[in-house]
mmCIF file of N, CA and C in Angstrom:
data_model
loop_
_atom_site.group_PDB
_atom_site.id
_atom_site.type_symbol
_atom_site.label_atom_id
_atom_site.label_comp_id
_atom_site.label_asym_id
_atom_site.label_seq_id
_atom_site.Cartn_x
_atom_site.Cartn_y
_atom_site.Cartn_z
ATOM 1 N N MET A 1 16.910 4.780 -46.154
ATOM 2 C CA MET A 1 17.059 4.337 -45.241
ATOM 3 C C MET A 1 19.185 4.154 -45.458
ATOM 4 N N THR A 2 19.316 4.202 -45.411
ATOM 5 C CA THR A 2 21.428 3.840 -45.512
ATOM 6 C C THR A 2 21.665 2.053 -45.255
ATOM 7 N N ARG A 3 22.547 1.905 -45.539
ATOM 8 C CA ARG A 3 23.007 0.716 -45.116
ATOM 9 C C ARG A 3 23.425 0.812 -43.350
ATOM 10 N N GLY A 4 24.244 1.766 -43.643
ATOM 11 C CA GLY A 4 24.767 1.998 -41.925
ATOM 12 C C GLY A 4 23.689 1.416 -41.045
ATOM 13 N N GLY A 5 22.286 2.794 -41.618
ATOM 14 C CA GLY A 5 21.374 3.505 -41.023
ATOM 15 C C GLY A 5 20.818 1.679 -40.459
ATOM 16 N N ILE A 6 20.199 1.266 -41.465
ATOM 17 C CA ILE A 6 19.887 -0.142 -41.554
ATOM 18 C C ILE A 6 20.607 -0.862 -40.679
ATOM 19 N N THR A 7 21.581 -1.249 -40.407
ATOM 20 C CA THR A 7 22.623 -2.127 -39.751
ATOM 21 C C THR A 7 22.370 -1.578 -38.119
ATOM 22 N N ALA A 8 22.581 0.121 -38.033
ATOM 23 C CA ALA A 8 22.108 0.076 -36.749
ATOM 24 C C ALA A 8 20.173 -0.417 -35.842
ATOM 25 N N ALA A 9 19.553 0.196 -36.941
ATOM 26 C CA ALA A 9 18.466 -0.349 -36.407
ATOM 27 C C ALA A 9 18.056 -2.005 -35.876
ATOM 28 N N LEU A 10 18.995 -2.956 -37.072
ATOM 29 C CA LEU A 10 18.703 -4.269 -37.019
ATOM 30 C C LEU A 10 19.691 -4.408 -35.246
ATOM 31 N N LEU A 11 20.608 -3.800 -34.945
ATOM 32 C CA LEU A 11 21.261 -3.976 -33.834
ATOM 33 C C LEU A 11 20.750 -4.075 -32.597
ATOM 34 N N ALA A 12 20.084 -1.875 -32.934
ATOM 35 C CA ALA A 12 19.327 -1.851 -31.550
ATOM 36 C C ALA A 12 18.290 -2.795 -31.506
ATOM 37 N N SER A 13 17.706 -3.348 -32.512
ATOM 38 C CA SER A 13 16.716 -4.372 -32.720
ATOM 39 C C SER A 13 17.114 -5.497 -31.422
ATOM 40 N N ALA A 14 18.359 -6.656 -32.262
ATOM 41 C CA ALA A 14 18.671 -6.884 -31.004
ATOM 42 C C ALA A 14 19.525 -6.955 -30.104
ATOM 43 N N ALA A 15 19.600 -5.956 -29.931
ATOM 44 C CA ALA A 15 19.365 -5.396 -28.578
ATOM 45 C C ALA A 15 18.115 -5.074 -27.808
ATOM 46 N N LEU A 16 17.648 -4.708 -28.219
ATOM 47 C CA LEU A 16 15.977 -4.949 -27.357
ATOM 48 C C LEU A 16 16.146 -6.171 -27.401
ATOM 49 N N LEU A 17 15.610 -6.908 -27.819
ATOM 50 C CA LEU A 17 15.358 -8.148 -27.781
ATOM 51 C C LEU A 17 15.655 -8.913 -26.751
ATOM 52 N N SER A 18 17.119 -8.941 -26.453
ATOM 53 C CA SER A 18 18.206 -9.492 -25.309
ATOM 54 C C SER A 18 17.653 -8.856 -24.465
ATOM 55 N N GLY A 19 17.134 -7.442 -24.378
ATOM 56 C CA GLY A 19 16.748 -7.208 -23.390
ATOM 57 C C GLY A 19 15.798 -7.584 -22.255
ATOM 58 N N CYS A 20 14.883 -7.446 -23.507
ATOM 59 C CA CYS A 20 13.191 -8.423 -23.715
ATOM 60 C C CYS A 20 13.848 -10.028 -22.661
ATOM 61 N N ALA A 21 14.444 -10.476 -23.272
ATOM 62 C CA ALA A 21 14.799 -11.883 -22.616
ATOM 63 C C ALA A 21 15.224 -11.745 -21.098
ATOM 64 N N GLU A 22 15.586 -11.036 -20.765
ATOM 65 C CA GLU A 22 16.012 -10.901 -19.788
ATOM 66 C C GLU A 22 15.529 -10.901 -18.951
ATOM 67 N N VAL A 23 14.600 -9.677 -19.063
ATOM 68 C CA VAL A 23 13.388 -9.319 -18.505
ATOM 69 C C VAL A 23 12.071 -9.896 -18.295
ATOM 70 N N GLY A 24 12.444 -11.007 -19.168
ATOM 71 C CA GLY A 24 11.275 -12.802 -19.299
ATOM 72 C C GLY A 24 11.932 -12.834 -18.181
ATOM 73 N N ASN A 25 13.223 -13.093 -18.611
ATOM 74 C CA ASN A 25 13.868 -14.066 -17.306
ATOM 75 C C ASN A 25 14.076 -13.957 -15.960
ATOM 76 N N ALA A 26 14.241 -12.536 -15.811
ATOM 77 C CA ALA A 26 14.118 -12.352 -14.600
ATOM 78 C C ALA A 26 12.166 -12.281 -13.246
ATOM 79 N N VAL A 27 11.313 -12.166 -14.712
ATOM 80 C CA VAL A 27 9.911 -12.416 -14.736
ATOM 81 C C VAL A 27 9.289 -13.306 -13.858
ATOM 82 N N ASP A 28 9.956 -14.542 -14.460
ATOM 83 C CA ASP A 28 10.799 -15.941 -14.699
ATOM 84 C C ASP A 28 11.234 -16.452 -12.967
ATOM 85 N N GLN A 29 12.209 -15.693 -13.307
ATOM 86 C CA GLN A 29 12.806 -16.195 -11.614
ATOM 87 C C GLN A 29 12.349 -15.342 -10.561
ATOM 88 N N GLY A 30 11.614 -14.209 -10.931
ATOM 89 C CA GLY A 30 10.312 -13.557 -9.665
ATOM 90 C C GLY A 30 9.590 -14.816 -9.431
ATOM 91 N N SER A 31 8.906 -14.397 -10.820
ATOM 92 C CA SER A 31 8.082 -15.630 -10.150
ATOM 93 C C SER A 31 8.013 -16.637 -9.380
ATOM 94 N N ARG A 32 9.004 -17.848 -10.036
ATOM 95 C CA ARG A 32 9.416 -18.894 -9.246
ATOM 96 C C ARG A 32 9.219 -18.557 -7.823
ATOM 97 N N THR A 33 10.240 -17.470 -7.469
ATOM 98 C CA THR A 33 10.774 -17.064 -6.032
ATOM 99 C C THR A 33 9.500 -16.857 -5.274
ATOM 100 N N ALA A 34 8.276 -16.116 -5.851
ATOM 101 C CA ALA A 34 7.076 -16.169 -5.706
ATOM 102 C C ALA A 34 6.357 -17.240 -5.275
ATOM 103 N N ASP A 35 6.690 -18.224 -5.995
ATOM 104 C CA ASP A 35 5.612 -19.417 -5.618
ATOM 105 C C ASP A 35 6.493 -19.841 -4.407
ATOM 106 N N LYS A 36 6.980 -20.182 -4.197
ATOM 107 C CA LYS A 36 8.480 -20.744 -3.182
ATOM 108 C C LYS A 36 7.996 -20.244 -2.298
ATOM 109 N N VAL A 37 7.852 -18.552 -1.612
ATOM 110 C CA VAL A 37 7.594 -18.022 -0.504
ATOM 111 C C VAL A 37 5.891 -18.108 -0.500
ATOM 112 N N SER A 38 5.691 -18.366 -0.970
ATOM 113 C CA SER A 38 3.978 -18.518 -1.540
ATOM 114 C C SER A 38 3.795 -19.360 -0.661
ATOM 115 N N ALA A 39 4.362 -20.907 -1.366
ATOM 116 C CA ALA A 39 4.281 -22.343 -0.990
ATOM 117 C C ALA A 39 4.575 -22.760 0.801
ATOM 118 N N CYS A 40 5.939 -22.196 0.972
ATOM 119 C CA CYS A 40 6.797 -22.191 1.858
ATOM 120 C C CYS A 40 5.753 -21.169 3.406
ATOM 121 N N THR A 41 5.113 -20.144 3.211
ATOM 122 C CA THR A 41 4.520 -19.571 4.661
ATOM 123 C C THR A 41 3.223 -19.804 4.451
ATOM 124 N N GLU A 42 2.378 -20.743 3.273
ATOM 125 C CA GLU A 42 1.302 -21.869 3.456
ATOM 126 C C GLU A 42 1.393 -23.460 4.216
ATOM 127 N N ALA A 43 2.726 -23.979 4.089
ATOM 128 C CA ALA A 43 2.905 -24.921 4.237
ATOM 129 C C ALA A 43 3.357 -25.060 5.933
ATOM 130 N N LEU A 44 3.943 -24.078 6.166
ATOM 131 C CA LEU A 44 4.281 -23.463 7.503
ATOM 132 C C LEU A 44 2.878 -22.922 8.232
ATOM 133 N N GLY A 45 2.128 -22.609 7.591
ATOM 134 C CA GLY A 45 1.060 -22.381 8.346
ATOM 135 C C GLY A 45 0.210 -23.720 8.490
ATOM 136 N N LEU A 46 0.331 -24.842 7.903
ATOM 137 C CA LEU A 46 -0.041 -26.308 8.044
ATOM 138 C C LEU A 46 0.316 -27.183 9.343
ATOM 139 N N ALA A 47 1.664 -26.493 9.803
ATOM 140 C CA ALA A 47 2.358 -28.034 10.491
ATOM 141 C C ALA A 47 1.818 -27.864 12.002
ATOM 142 N N ASP A 48 0.769 -27.386 11.547
ATOM 143 C CA ASP A 48 0.112 -28.324 13.792
ATOM 144 C C ASP A 48 -0.326 -28.546 13.419
ATOM 145 N N LEU A 49 -0.479 -29.471 14.991
ATOM 146 C CA LEU A 49 -1.783 -30.389 15.192
ATOM 147 C C LEU A 49 -2.354 -30.461 16.268
ATOM 148 N N ASN A 50 -3.475 -30.672 16.792
ATOM 149 C CA ASN A 50 -3.458 -31.032 17.599
ATOM 150 C C ASN A 50 -4.077 -32.413 18.456
ATOM 151 N N PRO A 51 -3.060 -33.702 18.774
ATOM 152 C CA PRO A 51 -3.717 -34.926 19.267
ATOM 153 C C PRO A 51 -4.790 -34.215 20.348
ATOM 154 N N LEU A 52 -5.067 -33.404 21.120
ATOM 155 C CA LEU A 52 -6.446 -33.782 22.048
ATOM 156 C C LEU A 52 -7.481 -33.878 21.421
ATOM 157 N N VAL A 53 -7.659 -33.389 20.672
ATOM 158 C CA VAL A 53 -8.797 -33.581 19.791
ATOM 159 C C VAL A 53 -9.231 -34.570 19.600
ATOM 160 N N ASP A 54 -10.902 -34.869 19.421
ATOM 161 C CA ASP A 54 -11.147 -36.937 18.967
ATOM 162 C C ASP A 54 -10.384 -37.108 17.419
ATOM 163 N N PRO A 55 -9.563 -38.502 17.878
ATOM 164 C CA PRO A 55 -9.116 -39.277 16.856
ATOM 165 C C PRO A 55 -9.225 -39.589 15.461
ATOM 166 N N ALA A 56 -11.464 -39.565 15.506
ATOM 167 C CA ALA A 56 -11.271 -39.227 13.674
ATOM 168 C C ALA A 56 -11.535 -37.893 14.020
ATOM 169 N N LYS A 57 -11.721 -36.773 14.285
ATOM 170 C CA LYS A 57 -11.408 -35.561 13.290
ATOM 171 C C LYS A 57 -10.142 -35.289 13.411
ATOM 172 N N LEU A 58 -9.166 -35.472 14.210
ATOM 173 C CA LEU A 58 -7.361 -35.690 14.220
ATOM 174 C C LEU A 58 -7.197 -36.133 12.874
ATOM 175 N N LYS A 59 -7.726 -37.209 11.976
ATOM 176 C CA LYS A 59 -6.823 -37.997 11.497
ATOM 177 C C LYS A 59 -7.622 -37.271 10.085
ATOM 178 N N GLU A 60 -8.621 -36.913 9.943
ATOM 179 C CA GLU A 60 -9.290 -36.075 9.250
ATOM 180 C C GLU A 60 -9.069 -34.669 8.756
ATOM 181 N N ARG A 61 -8.137 -34.191 9.768
ATOM 182 C CA ARG A 61 -7.427 -33.366 9.081
ATOM 183 C C ARG A 61 -5.971 -33.226 9.031
ATOM 184 N N ALA A 62 -5.644 -34.132 9.197
ATOM 185 C CA ALA A 62 -4.300 -34.881 9.100
ATOM 186 C C ALA A 62 -4.238 -35.077 7.595
ATOM 187 N N ALA A 63 -5.464 -35.704 7.244
ATOM 188 C CA ALA A 63 -5.829 -35.980 5.632
ATOM 189 C C ALA A 63 -6.071 -34.415 4.616
ATOM 190 N N ASP A 64 -6.800 -33.479 5.373
ATOM 191 C CA ASP A 64 -6.864 -32.593 4.536
ATOM 192 C C ASP A 64 -4.883 -31.758 4.269
ATOM 193 N N LYS A 65 -4.775 -32.101 5.551
ATOM 194 C CA LYS A 65 -3.199 -31.204 5.955
ATOM 195 C C LYS A 65 -1.982 -32.266 4.201
ATOM 196 N N GLU A 66 -2.222 -33.300 4.294
ATOM 197 C CA GLU A 66 -1.542 -33.881 3.560
ATOM 198 C C GLU A 66 -1.447 -33.861 1.905
ATOM 199 N N ARG A 67 -2.879 -33.485 1.746
ATOM 200 C CA ARG A 67 -3.391 -33.421 0.403
ATOM 201 C C ARG A 67 -3.424 -31.282 -0.230
ATOM 202 N N ARG A 68 -3.211 -30.471 1.017
ATOM 203 C CA ARG A 68 -3.006 -29.262 0.292
ATOM 204 C C ARG A 68 -1.372 -29.429 0.502
ATOM 205 N N LEU A 69 -0.871 -30.112 1.648
ATOM 206 C CA LEU A 69 0.717 -29.941 1.182
ATOM 207 C C LEU A 69 1.463 -30.642 0.133
ATOM 208 N N ARG A 70 0.414 -31.686 -0.869
ATOM 209 C CA ARG A 70 0.650 -32.198 -1.794
ATOM 210 C C ARG A 70 0.587 -31.148 -2.642
ATOM 211 N N GLU A 71 -0.365 -30.574 -2.805
ATOM 212 C CA GLU A 71 -1.022 -29.782 -4.121
ATOM 213 C C GLU A 71 0.304 -28.756 -3.822
ATOM 214 N N LEU A 72 0.953 -28.135 -2.740
ATOM 215 C CA LEU A 72 1.619 -26.856 -3.114
ATOM 216 C C LEU A 72 3.206 -27.517 -3.542
ATOM 217 N N ALA A 73 3.357 -28.690 -2.877
ATOM 218 C CA ALA A 73 4.474 -29.287 -3.598
ATOM 219 C C ALA A 73 4.732 -29.670 -5.620
ATOM 220 N N GLY A 74 3.377 -29.802 -5.634
ATOM 221 C CA GLY A 74 3.158 -30.279 -7.737
ATOM 222 C C GLY A 74 3.027 -28.833 -7.715
ATOM 223 N N ASN A 75 2.613 -27.135 -6.968
ATOM 224 C CA ASN A 75 2.279 -25.887 -7.458
ATOM 225 C C ASN A 75 4.641 -24.808 -7.487
ATOM 226 N N VAL A 76 5.157 -26.006 -6.867
ATOM 227 C CA VAL A 76 6.374 -24.744 -6.587
ATOM 228 C C VAL A 76 7.879 -25.636 -7.279
ATOM 229 N N GLN A 77 8.512 -24.986 -7.994
ATOM 230 C CA GLN A 77 9.616 -25.174 -8.906
ATOM 231 C C GLN A 77 11.036 -25.633 -8.332
ATOM 232 N N ASP A 78 11.212 -25.312 -7.366
ATOM 233 C CA ASP A 78 12.673 -25.090 -6.587
ATOM 234 C C ASP A 78 12.315 -26.796 -5.882
ATOM 235 N N GLN A 79 13.332 -27.609 -6.253
ATOM 236 C CA GLN A 79 13.359 -29.889 -5.662
ATOM 237 C C GLN A 79 13.807 -29.169 -4.576
ATOM 238 N N ASP A 80 13.735 -28.435 -3.142
ATOM 239 C CA ASP A 80 14.537 -28.561 -2.338
ATOM 240 C C ASP A 80 13.183 -28.557 -2.036
ATOM 241 N N VAL A 81 11.985 -27.241 -1.886
ATOM 242 C CA VAL A 81 10.903 -27.064 -1.277
ATOM 243 C C VAL A 81 10.728 -28.154 -1.660
ATOM 244 N N LYS A 82 10.133 -28.476 -2.897
ATOM 245 C CA LYS A 82 8.897 -30.190 -3.095
ATOM 246 C C LYS A 82 9.280 -30.526 -2.325
ATOM 247 N N ASN A 83 10.554 -31.808 -1.774
ATOM 248 C CA ASN A 83 11.171 -32.603 -1.261
ATOM 249 C C ASN A 83 10.757 -32.217 0.058
ATOM 250 N N ALA A 84 10.474 -31.185 1.053
ATOM 251 C CA ALA A 84 10.457 -30.535 2.365
ATOM 252 C C ALA A 84 9.082 -31.367 2.207
ATOM 253 N N LEU A 85 8.164 -30.050 1.356
ATOM 254 C CA LEU A 85 6.685 -30.559 1.212
ATOM 255 C C LEU A 85 6.000 -32.327 1.115
ATOM 256 N N LEU A 86 6.904 -33.406 -0.140
ATOM 257 C CA LEU A 86 6.240 -33.972 0.373
ATOM 258 C C LEU A 86 6.737 -34.664 1.767
ATOM 259 N N GLY A 87 7.887 -34.600 2.553
ATOM 260 C CA GLY A 87 8.116 -35.319 3.677
ATOM 261 C C GLY A 87 6.737 -34.900 4.532
ATOM 262 N N MET A 88 6.978 -33.680 4.756
ATOM 263 C CA MET A 88 5.205 -32.879 5.170
ATOM 264 C C MET A 88 4.191 -33.556 5.273
ATOM 265 N N ALA A 89 4.691 -34.157 3.783
ATOM 266 C CA ALA A 89 2.490 -34.616 3.817
ATOM 267 C C ALA A 89 3.161 -35.868 3.633
ATOM 268 N N GLY A 90 3.765 -36.901 3.916
ATOM 269 C CA GLY A 90 4.256 -38.353 4.125
ATOM 270 C C GLY A 90 3.824 -38.169 5.696
ATOM 271 N N SER A 91 4.531 -37.511 6.176
ATOM 272 C CA SER A 91 3.946 -37.549 7.868
ATOM 273 C C SER A 91 2.341 -37.100 8.543
ATOM 274 N N TYR A 92 2.106 -36.257 7.580
ATOM 275 C CA TYR A 92 -0.005 -36.548 7.885
ATOM 276 C C TYR A 92 -0.058 -38.258 6.965
ATOM 277 N N VAL A 93 0.702 -38.485 6.914
ATOM 278 C CA VAL A 93 -0.058 -40.290 6.061
ATOM 279 C C VAL A 93 0.372 -40.936 7.753
ATOM 280 N N GLU A 94 1.415 -40.870 7.759
ATOM 281 C CA GLU A 94 1.127 -41.234 9.218
ATOM 282 C C GLU A 94 0.550 -41.246 10.146
ATOM 283 N N VAL A 95 0.184 -39.808 10.401
ATOM 284 C CA VAL A 95 -1.096 -39.930 11.573
ATOM 285 C C VAL A 95 -2.002 -40.538 11.226
ATOM 286 N N GLN A 96 -2.853 -40.952 10.104
ATOM 287 C CA GLN A 96 -3.878 -40.990 9.527
ATOM 288 C C GLN A 96 -3.735 -42.386 10.041
ATOM 289 N N LYS A 97 -2.369 -42.805 9.880
ATOM 290 C CA LYS A 97 -1.944 -45.162 9.648
ATOM 291 C C LYS A 97 -2.207 -45.701 11.531
ATOM 292 N N GLU A 98 -2.422 -44.155 11.944
ATOM 293 C CA GLU A 98 -1.424 -44.865 13.312
ATOM 294 C C GLU A 98 -2.792 -44.841 14.856
ATOM 295 N N ARG A 99 -2.301 -45.744 15.630
ATOM 296 C CA ARG A 99 -3.364 -45.249 16.295
ATOM 297 C C ARG A 99 -3.113 -43.780 17.771
ATOM 298 N N ILE A 100 -3.311 -43.397 17.308
ATOM 299 C CA ILE A 100 -3.465 -41.096 17.985
ATOM 300 C C ILE A 100 -3.979 -41.390 19.624
ATOM 301 N N GLU A 101 -4.297 -42.398 19.707
ATOM 302 C CA GLU A 101 -4.930 -42.645 20.793
ATOM 303 C C GLU A 101 -3.251 -43.259 22.030
ATOM 304 N N ASP A 102 -2.523 -43.409 21.562
ATOM 305 C CA ASP A 102 -1.283 -43.896 22.050
ATOM 306 C C ASP A 102 -0.401 -42.396 22.521
ATOM 307 N N ALA A 103 -0.642 -41.697 23.703
ATOM 308 C CA ALA A 103 0.651 -40.742 24.269
ATOM 309 C C ALA A 103 1.590 -40.899 23.933
ATOM 310 N N GLY A 104 2.267 -42.262 23.830
ATOM 311 C CA GLY A 104 3.987 -42.472 22.439
ATOM 312 C C GLY A 104 4.115 -42.249 21.159
ATOM 313 N N VAL A 105 2.816 -43.035 20.394
ATOM 314 C CA VAL A 105 2.651 -42.694 19.739
ATOM 315 C C VAL A 105 2.766 -41.432 18.987
ATOM 316 N N VAL A 106 1.819 -39.838 19.507
ATOM 317 C CA VAL A 106 1.993 -39.447 19.644
ATOM 318 C C VAL A 106 2.694 -38.388 19.122
ATOM 319 N N ALA A 107 4.097 -38.643 20.380
ATOM 320 C CA ALA A 107 5.418 -37.847 20.241
ATOM 321 C C ALA A 107 6.074 -38.209 20.078
ATOM 322 N N GLY A 108 6.248 -39.311 19.424
ATOM 323 C CA GLY A 108 7.226 -40.025 18.101
ATOM 324 C C GLY A 108 6.496 -39.612 16.815
ATOM 325 N N TRP A 109 5.627 -38.716 17.091
ATOM 326 C CA TRP A 109 5.143 -38.441 15.800
ATOM 327 C C TRP A 109 6.114 -37.089 15.200
ATOM 328 N N VAL A 110 5.295 -36.703 16.859
ATOM 329 C CA VAL A 110 5.606 -34.476 16.590
ATOM 330 C C VAL A 110 7.082 -34.628 16.414
ATOM 331 N N GLN A 111 7.787 -36.213 17.537
ATOM 332 C CA GLN A 111 9.189 -35.373 16.970
ATOM 333 C C GLN A 111 9.505 -35.941 15.796
ATOM 334 N N ARG A 112 9.152 -36.918 14.192
ATOM 335 C CA ARG A 112 9.665 -36.663 13.072
ATOM 336 C C ARG A 112 9.416 -35.558 12.707
ATOM 337 N N ASN A 113 8.220 -34.810 12.936
ATOM 338 C CA ASN A 113 7.388 -33.855 12.503
ATOM 339 C C ASN A 113 8.706 -32.976 12.606
ATOM 340 N N VAL A 114 8.925 -32.549 13.838
ATOM 341 C CA VAL A 114 9.619 -31.115 13.642
ATOM 342 C C VAL A 114 11.016 -31.142 13.159
ATOM 343 N N LYS A 115 11.371 -32.852 12.780
ATOM 344 C CA LYS A 115 13.145 -32.860 11.652
ATOM 345 C C LYS A 115 12.139 -32.493 10.494
ATOM 346 N N LYS A 116 11.643 -33.120 10.148
ATOM 347 C CA LYS A 116 10.574 -32.911 8.517
ATOM 348 C C LYS A 116 10.102 -30.329 8.724
ATOM 349 N N LEU A 117 9.883 -30.524 9.721
ATOM 350 C CA LEU A 117 9.729 -28.914 9.702
ATOM 351 C C LEU A 117 10.519 -28.543 9.291
ATOM 352 N N ASP A 118 11.402 -28.934 9.947
ATOM 353 C CA ASP A 118 13.362 -28.560 10.257
ATOM 354 C C ASP A 118 14.057 -28.277 8.614
ATOM 355 N N ALA A 119 13.272 -29.024 8.283
ATOM 356 C CA ALA A 119 13.611 -29.850 7.229
ATOM 357 C C ALA A 119 13.244 -28.370 5.833
ATOM 358 N N LEU A 120 12.045 -28.035 6.032
ATOM 359 C CA LEU A 120 11.019 -27.717 5.184
ATOM 360 C C LEU A 120 11.986 -26.396 5.536
ATOM 361 N N ARG A 121 11.578 -25.478 6.795
ATOM 362 C CA ARG A 121 12.616 -24.140 7.178
ATOM 363 C C ARG A 121 14.064 -23.815 6.366
ATOM 364 N N ALA A 122 14.399 -24.859 6.457
ATOM 365 C CA ALA A 122 15.660 -24.583 5.933
ATOM 366 C C ALA A 122 15.797 -24.882 4.062
ATOM 367 N N ALA A 123 14.903 -25.465 3.724
ATOM 368 C CA ALA A 123 14.535 -25.310 1.969
ATOM 369 C C ALA A 123 13.801 -23.413 1.697
ATOM 370 N N CYS A 124 13.244 -23.108 3.080
ATOM 371 C CA CYS A 124 12.733 -22.052 2.268
ATOM 372 C C CYS A 124 13.009 -21.047 2.392
ATOM 373 N N GLY A 125 14.274 -20.842 3.649
ATOM 374 C CA GLY A 125 15.361 -20.384 3.719
ATOM 375 C C GLY A 125 16.025 -19.558 2.481
#
């Protein structure tokens, strides 16, 4: 192979490797986006809580939702989504500590949780 041919082959290899890096970056970005969408979808599905059930069962459900939201936060790269998920998880900690039998407590929690849910929707959008 001539010197010019070797140079052309090296340049073609460099271009190919550069293209691979760009594809790799695009795949990574796509994976992060998929993780974000998946986390947002699951979190929005967790955002309900029926205060009309037995208080012990309500607290058990709140503990499960908190755990699942924290797991989602641990698996998502987007910091805004992570913060919103942790904020929602914190609201379910509140449920576990409150006297759920009191309708005023439930109403206050619902108002606070709606704001956290709005923050999650904004981060996911």
